[in-house]
Amino acid sequence: MQDFKTLFEEIGGTETIEKLVEAFYPRVYADPVLSPLFEGDIEDIKRKQKMFLTQFLGGPPLYSQEFGPPAMKQRHLPFEITPLRAQRWLACMKEAFHETGLEQNPASVLFYDRLIQVAAIMVNSPE
Ligand code: HEM
């Protein structure tokens, strides 16, 4: 019997993802550097992000079931993502980790490292 868990399970599954995403987007929409990019419905993006992060951490492939291949770099091309915006996105996420208590979980270090990597890939414009 194997006893390793996915990162999704390690961090507490759906309940943790829900809390994290709920804590994250109000910060993004309130951030003067990020908010000009977010013109869509906050509930819609929250739903997509919950599905994406579930899959990203090794949980069920909810995002792909509805939207197809993640292709995140490509989906972000319409938005001007500068190094500063990537930094602000990650800062909002760090605060959300703190607010939800996720940062107390040792697995959150791996999770955050993966977000740093993906955020860097999303950068598509100079400052
Ligand atoms: C680096 C800074 C980032 C910026 C500035 C940014 C910005 C955005 C914007 C403006 C949208 C569209 C929102 C809308 O529909 O109104 C979006 C969508 C999305 N972003 Fe990001 N993003 C960043 C990084 C990331 C990262 C690191 C991830 C995943 C780990 C991610 C996952 C998503 C997902 C899942 C969507 C929804 C895609 C869809 O429409 O199906 N983003 N992002």
PDB file of C-alpha atoms and ligand atoms in Angstrom:
ATOM      1  CA  MET A   1       0.000   0.000   0.000  1.00  0.00           C
ATOM      2  CA  GLN A   2       1.497   3.342  -1.010  1.00  0.00           C
ATOM      3  CA  ASP A   3       1.123   6.078   1.528  1.00  0.00           C
ATOM      4  CA  PHE A   4       2.311   9.165  -0.356  1.00  0.00           C
ATOM      5  CA  LYS A   5      -0.210  11.916  -0.899  1.00  0.00           C
ATOM      6  CA  THR A   6      -0.657  14.519  -3.573  1.00  0.00           C
ATOM      7  CA  LEU A   7       0.087  18.119  -2.705  1.00  0.00           C
ATOM      8  CA  PHE A   8      -3.664  18.660  -3.070  1.00  0.00           C
ATOM      9  CA  GLU A   9      -4.307  16.213  -0.221  1.00  0.00           C
ATOM     10  CA  GLU A  10      -1.351  17.467   1.837  1.00  0.00           C
ATOM     11  CA  ILE A  11      -2.680  20.997   1.960  1.00  0.00           C
ATOM     12  CA  GLY A  12      -6.213  19.939   2.901  1.00  0.00           C
ATOM     13  CA  GLY A  13      -7.981  19.450  -0.427  1.00  0.00           C
ATOM     14  CA  THR A  14     -11.040  21.324  -1.672  1.00  0.00           C
ATOM     15  CA  GLU A  15     -11.737  23.115   1.594  1.00  0.00           C
ATOM     16  CA  THR A  16      -8.285  24.724   1.662  1.00  0.00           C
ATOM     17  CA  ILE A  17      -8.389  25.685  -2.024  1.00  0.00           C
ATOM     18  CA  GLU A  18     -11.800  27.322  -1.486  1.00  0.00           C
ATOM     19  CA  LYS A  19     -10.545  29.377   1.450  1.00  0.00           C
ATOM     20  CA  LEU A  20      -7.340  30.336  -0.312  1.00  0.00           C
ATOM     21  CA  VAL A  21      -9.004  31.549  -3.496  1.00  0.00           C
ATOM     22  CA  GLU A  22     -11.671  33.443  -1.503  1.00  0.00           C
ATOM     23  CA  ALA A  23      -8.885  35.225   0.406  1.00  0.00           C
ATOM     24  CA  PHE A  24      -6.770  35.845  -2.718  1.00  0.00           C
ATOM     25  CA  TYR A  25      -9.027  37.587  -5.263  1.00  0.00           C
ATOM     26  CA  PRO A  26     -10.342  40.432  -3.085  1.00  0.00           C
ATOM     27  CA  ARG A  27      -6.672  41.362  -2.659  1.00  0.00           C
ATOM     28  CA  VAL A  28      -6.019  41.182  -6.398  1.00  0.00           C
ATOM     29  CA  TYR A  29      -9.057  43.333  -7.195  1.00  0.00           C
ATOM     30  CA  ALA A  30      -7.950  45.866  -4.544  1.00  0.00           C
ATOM     31  CA  ASP A  31      -4.342  46.065  -5.753  1.00  0.00           C
ATOM     32  CA  PRO A  32      -3.773  49.198  -7.880  1.00  0.00           C
ATOM     33  CA  VAL A  33      -1.119  47.456 -10.021  1.00  0.00           C
ATOM     34  CA  LEU A  34      -3.229  44.344 -10.738  1.00  0.00           C
ATOM     35  CA  SER A  35      -6.800  45.604 -10.731  1.00  0.00           C
ATOM     36  CA  PRO A  36      -6.716  47.281 -14.193  1.00  0.00           C
ATOM     37  CA  LEU A  37      -6.286  43.787 -15.714  1.00  0.00           C
ATOM     38  CA  PHE A  38      -9.212  42.229 -13.882  1.00  0.00           C
ATOM     39  CA  GLU A  39     -12.306  43.472 -15.624  1.00  0.00           C
ATOM     40  CA  GLY A  40     -14.150  40.166 -15.523  1.00  0.00           C
ATOM     41  CA  ASP A  41     -16.552  38.872 -12.880  1.00  0.00           C
ATOM     42  CA  ILE A  42     -14.722  37.995  -9.645  1.00  0.00           C
ATOM     43  CA  GLU A  43     -16.990  34.969  -9.067  1.00  0.00           C
ATOM     44  CA  ASP A  44     -16.133  33.601 -12.489  1.00  0.00           C
ATOM     45  CA  ILE A  45     -12.370  33.889 -12.031  1.00  0.00           C
ATOM     46  CA  LYS A  46     -12.604  32.433  -8.508  1.00  0.00           C
ATOM     47  CA  ARG A  47     -14.410  29.408  -9.869  1.00  0.00           C
ATOM     48  CA  LYS A  48     -11.826  28.894 -12.621  1.00  0.00           C
ATOM     49  CA  GLN A  49      -8.912  29.329 -10.245  1.00  0.00           C
ATOM     50  CA  LYS A  50     -10.336  26.805  -7.766  1.00  0.00           C
ATOM     51  CA  MET A  51     -10.641  24.284 -10.579  1.00  0.00           C
ATOM     52  CA  PHE A  52      -7.174  25.060 -11.909  1.00  0.00           C
ATOM     53  CA  LEU A  53      -5.364  24.898  -8.548  1.00  0.00           C
ATOM     54  CA  THR A  54      -7.104  21.618  -7.692  1.00  0.00           C
ATOM     55  CA  GLN A  55      -5.683  20.089 -10.842  1.00  0.00           C
ATOM     56  CA  PHE A  56      -2.319  21.869 -10.557  1.00  0.00           C
ATOM     57  CA  LEU A  57      -1.735  20.259  -7.140  1.00  0.00           C
ATOM     58  CA  GLY A  58      -2.591  16.761  -8.306  1.00  0.00           C
ATOM     59  CA  GLY A  59      -6.309  16.688  -7.457  1.00  0.00           C
ATOM     60  CA  PRO A  60      -9.074  15.878  -9.972  1.00  0.00           C
ATOM     61  CA  PRO A  61      -8.575  17.525 -13.416  1.00  0.00           C
ATOM     62  CA  LEU A  62     -11.565  19.852 -12.992  1.00  0.00           C
ATOM     63  CA  TYR A  63     -10.205  22.711 -15.085  1.00  0.00           C
ATOM     64  CA  SER A  64      -9.353  20.586 -18.135  1.00  0.00           C
ATOM     65  CA  GLN A  65     -12.680  18.758 -17.977  1.00  0.00           C
ATOM     66  CA  GLU A  66     -14.439  22.057 -18.638  1.00  0.00           C
ATOM     67  CA  PHE A  67     -11.898  24.241 -20.469  1.00  0.00           C
ATOM     68  CA  GLY A  68      -9.425  21.871 -22.096  1.00  0.00           C
ATOM     69  CA  PRO A  69      -5.636  22.088 -21.815  1.00  0.00           C
ATOM     70  CA  PRO A  70      -4.564  24.670 -19.195  1.00  0.00           C
ATOM     71  CA  ALA A  71      -2.172  26.487 -21.609  1.00  0.00           C
ATOM     72  CA  MET A  72      -1.828  29.193 -18.971  1.00  0.00           C
ATOM     73  CA  LYS A  73       0.925  31.154 -20.698  1.00  0.00           C
ATOM     74  CA  GLN A  74      -1.228  31.384 -23.817  1.00  0.00           C
ATOM     75  CA  ARG A  75      -4.408  32.279 -21.890  1.00  0.00           C
ATOM     76  CA  HIS A  76      -2.526  35.128 -20.205  1.00  0.00           C
ATOM     77  CA  LEU A  77      -1.141  36.636 -23.442  1.00  0.00           C
ATOM     78  CA  PRO A  78      -4.034  39.130 -23.831  1.00  0.00           C
ATOM     79  CA  PHE A  79      -2.952  40.696 -20.512  1.00  0.00           C
ATOM     80  CA  GLU A  80       0.150  42.818 -20.017  1.00  0.00           C
ATOM     81  CA  ILE A  81       1.977  40.884 -17.310  1.00  0.00           C
ATOM     82  CA  THR A  82       5.062  42.762 -16.170  1.00  0.00           C
ATOM     83  CA  PRO A  83       7.614  41.580 -13.577  1.00  0.00           C
ATOM     84  CA  LEU A  84       6.017  43.966 -11.056  1.00  0.00           C
ATOM     85  CA  ARG A  85       2.573  42.487 -11.668  1.00  0.00           C
ATOM     86  CA  ALA A  86       3.946  38.966 -11.172  1.00  0.00           C
ATOM     87  CA  GLN A  87       5.506  40.137  -7.926  1.00  0.00           C
ATOM     88  CA  ARG A  88       2.205  41.693  -6.775  1.00  0.00           C
ATOM     89  CA  TRP A  89       0.248  38.551  -7.735  1.00  0.00           C
ATOM     90  CA  LEU A  90       2.614  36.450  -5.613  1.00  0.00           C
ATOM     91  CA  ALA A  91       2.431  38.953  -2.733  1.00  0.00           C
ATOM     92  CA  CYS A  92      -1.386  38.695  -2.727  1.00  0.00           C
ATOM     93  CA  MET A  93      -1.037  34.927  -2.688  1.00  0.00           C
ATOM     94  CA  LYS A  94       1.434  35.056   0.209  1.00  0.00           C
ATOM     95  CA  GLU A  95      -1.048  37.166   2.200  1.00  0.00           C
ATOM     96  CA  ALA A  96      -3.821  34.703   1.391  1.00  0.00           C
ATOM     97  CA  PHE A  97      -1.594  31.825   2.594  1.00  0.00           C
ATOM     98  CA  HIS A  98      -1.164  33.750   5.827  1.00  0.00           C
ATOM     99  CA  GLU A  99      -4.852  34.640   6.254  1.00  0.00           C
ATOM    100  CA  THR A 100      -6.011  31.059   5.745  1.00  0.00           C
ATOM    101  CA  GLY A 101      -3.308  29.548   7.974  1.00  0.00           C
ATOM    102  CA  LEU A 102      -1.968  27.573   5.019  1.00  0.00           C
ATOM    103  CA  GLU A 103       1.522  28.882   5.663  1.00  0.00           C
ATOM    104  CA  GLN A 104       1.562  26.767   8.873  1.00  0.00           C
ATOM    105  CA  ASN A 105       1.444  23.666   6.681  1.00  0.00           C
ATOM    106  CA  PRO A 106       4.925  22.419   5.641  1.00  0.00           C
ATOM    107  CA  ALA A 107       3.566  21.428   2.198  1.00  0.00           C
ATOM    108  CA  SER A 108       2.728  25.066   1.494  1.00  0.00           C
ATOM    109  CA  VAL A 109       6.413  25.747   0.809  1.00  0.00           C
ATOM    110  CA  LEU A 110       6.354  23.413  -2.183  1.00  0.00           C
ATOM    111  CA  PHE A 111       3.030  24.841  -3.336  1.00  0.00           C
ATOM    112  CA  TYR A 112       4.323  28.421  -3.154  1.00  0.00           C
ATOM    113  CA  ASP A 113       7.542  27.501  -4.995  1.00  0.00           C
ATOM    114  CA  ARG A 114       5.477  26.121  -7.843  1.00  0.00           C
ATOM    115  CA  LEU A 115       3.457  29.345  -7.980  1.00  0.00           C
ATOM    116  CA  ILE A 116       6.695  31.354  -8.179  1.00  0.00           C
ATOM    117  CA  GLN A 117       7.762  29.246 -11.163  1.00  0.00           C
ATOM    118  CA  VAL A 118       4.448  29.614 -13.002  1.00  0.00           C
ATOM    119  CA  ALA A 119       4.201  33.345 -12.278  1.00  0.00           C
ATOM    120  CA  ALA A 120       7.637  33.843 -13.857  1.00  0.00           C
ATOM    121  CA  ILE A 121       6.502  31.996 -16.986  1.00  0.00           C
ATOM    122  CA  MET A 122       3.423  34.244 -17.232  1.00  0.00           C
ATOM    123  CA  VAL A 123       5.513  37.436 -17.566  1.00  0.00           C
ATOM    124  CA  ASN A 124       5.059  38.664 -21.148  1.00  0.00           C
ATOM    125  CA  SER A 125       5.854  42.415 -21.016  1.00  0.00           C
ATOM    126  CA  PRO A 126       8.715  44.607 -19.792  1.00  0.00           C
ATOM    127  CA  GLU A 127       8.098  47.054 -16.946  1.00  0.00           C
TER     128      GLU A 127
HETATM  129  C1  HEM B   1       1.946  36.546 -12.778  1.00  0.00           C
HETATM  130  C2  HEM B   1       0.910  37.326 -12.524  1.00  0.00           C
HETATM  131  C3  HEM B   1      -0.472  37.022 -13.024  1.00  0.00           C
HETATM  132  C4  HEM B   1      -1.344  37.956 -13.487  1.00  0.00           C
HETATM  133  C5  HEM B   1      -1.111  39.460 -13.545  1.00  0.00           C
HETATM  134  C6  HEM B   1      -2.542  37.233 -13.887  1.00  0.00           C
HETATM  135  C7  HEM B   1      -3.648  37.829 -14.450  1.00  0.00           C
HETATM  136  C8  HEM B   1      -4.753  37.161 -14.914  1.00  0.00           C
HETATM  137  C9  HEM B   1      -5.871  37.778 -15.597  1.00  0.00           C
HETATM  138  C10 HEM B   1      -5.996  39.274 -15.885  1.00  0.00           C
HETATM  139  C11 HEM B   1      -6.763  36.829 -15.885  1.00  0.00           C
HETATM  140  C12 HEM B   1      -8.115  36.988 -16.572  1.00  0.00           C
HETATM  141  C13 HEM B   1      -9.127  37.396 -15.552  1.00  0.00           C
HETATM  142  C14 HEM B   1     -10.509  37.537 -16.131  1.00  0.00           C
HETATM  143  O1  HEM B   1     -10.971  36.625 -16.832  1.00  0.00           O
HETATM  144  O2  HEM B   1     -11.121  38.554 -15.842  1.00  0.00           O
HETATM  145  C15 HEM B   1      -6.212  35.564 -15.392  1.00  0.00           C
HETATM  146  C16 HEM B   1      -6.823  34.343 -15.511  1.00  0.00           C
HETATM  147  C17 HEM B   1      -6.352  33.207 -14.927  1.00  0.00           C
HETATM  148  N1  HEM B   1      -5.171  33.054 -14.255  1.00  0.00           N
HETATM  149 FE1  HEM B   1      -3.786  34.455 -13.992  1.00  0.00          FE
HETATM  150  N2  HEM B   1      -2.370  35.916 -13.659  1.00  0.00           N
HETATM  151  C18 HEM B   1      -1.117  35.726 -13.130  1.00  0.00           C
HETATM  152  C19 HEM B   1      -0.577  34.524 -12.742  1.00  0.00           C
HETATM  153  C20 HEM B   1      -1.259  33.331 -12.663  1.00  0.00           C
HETATM  154  C21 HEM B   1      -0.722  32.116 -12.106  1.00  0.00           C
HETATM  155  C22 HEM B   1       0.672  31.972 -11.493  1.00  0.00           C
HETATM  156  C23 HEM B   1      -1.706  31.189 -12.224  1.00  0.00           C
HETATM  157  C24 HEM B   1      -1.729  29.742 -11.806  1.00  0.00           C
HETATM  158  C25 HEM B   1      -0.908  29.208 -10.941  1.00  0.00           C
HETATM  159  C26 HEM B   1      -2.853  31.807 -12.849  1.00  0.00           C
HETATM  160  C27 HEM B   1      -4.038  31.197 -13.143  1.00  0.00           C
HETATM  161  C28 HEM B   1      -5.079  31.757 -13.821  1.00  0.00           C
HETATM  162  C29 HEM B   1      -6.284  31.032 -14.210  1.00  0.00           C
HETATM  163  C30 HEM B   1      -6.604  29.573 -13.923  1.00  0.00           C
HETATM  164  C31 HEM B   1      -7.076  31.936 -14.924  1.00  0.00           C
HETATM  165  C32 HEM B   1      -8.419  31.642 -15.607  1.00  0.00           C
HETATM  166  C33 HEM B   1      -8.117  31.242 -17.050  1.00  0.00           C
HETATM  167  C34 HEM B   1      -9.390  31.085 -17.867  1.00  0.00           C
HETATM  168  O3  HEM B   1      -9.939  32.100 -18.308  1.00  0.00           O
HETATM  169  O4  HEM B   1      -9.845  29.948 -18.061  1.00  0.00           O
HETATM  170  N3  HEM B   1      -2.543  33.119 -13.102  1.00  0.00           N
HETATM  171  N4  HEM B   1      -4.992  35.812 -14.813  1.00  0.00           N
END
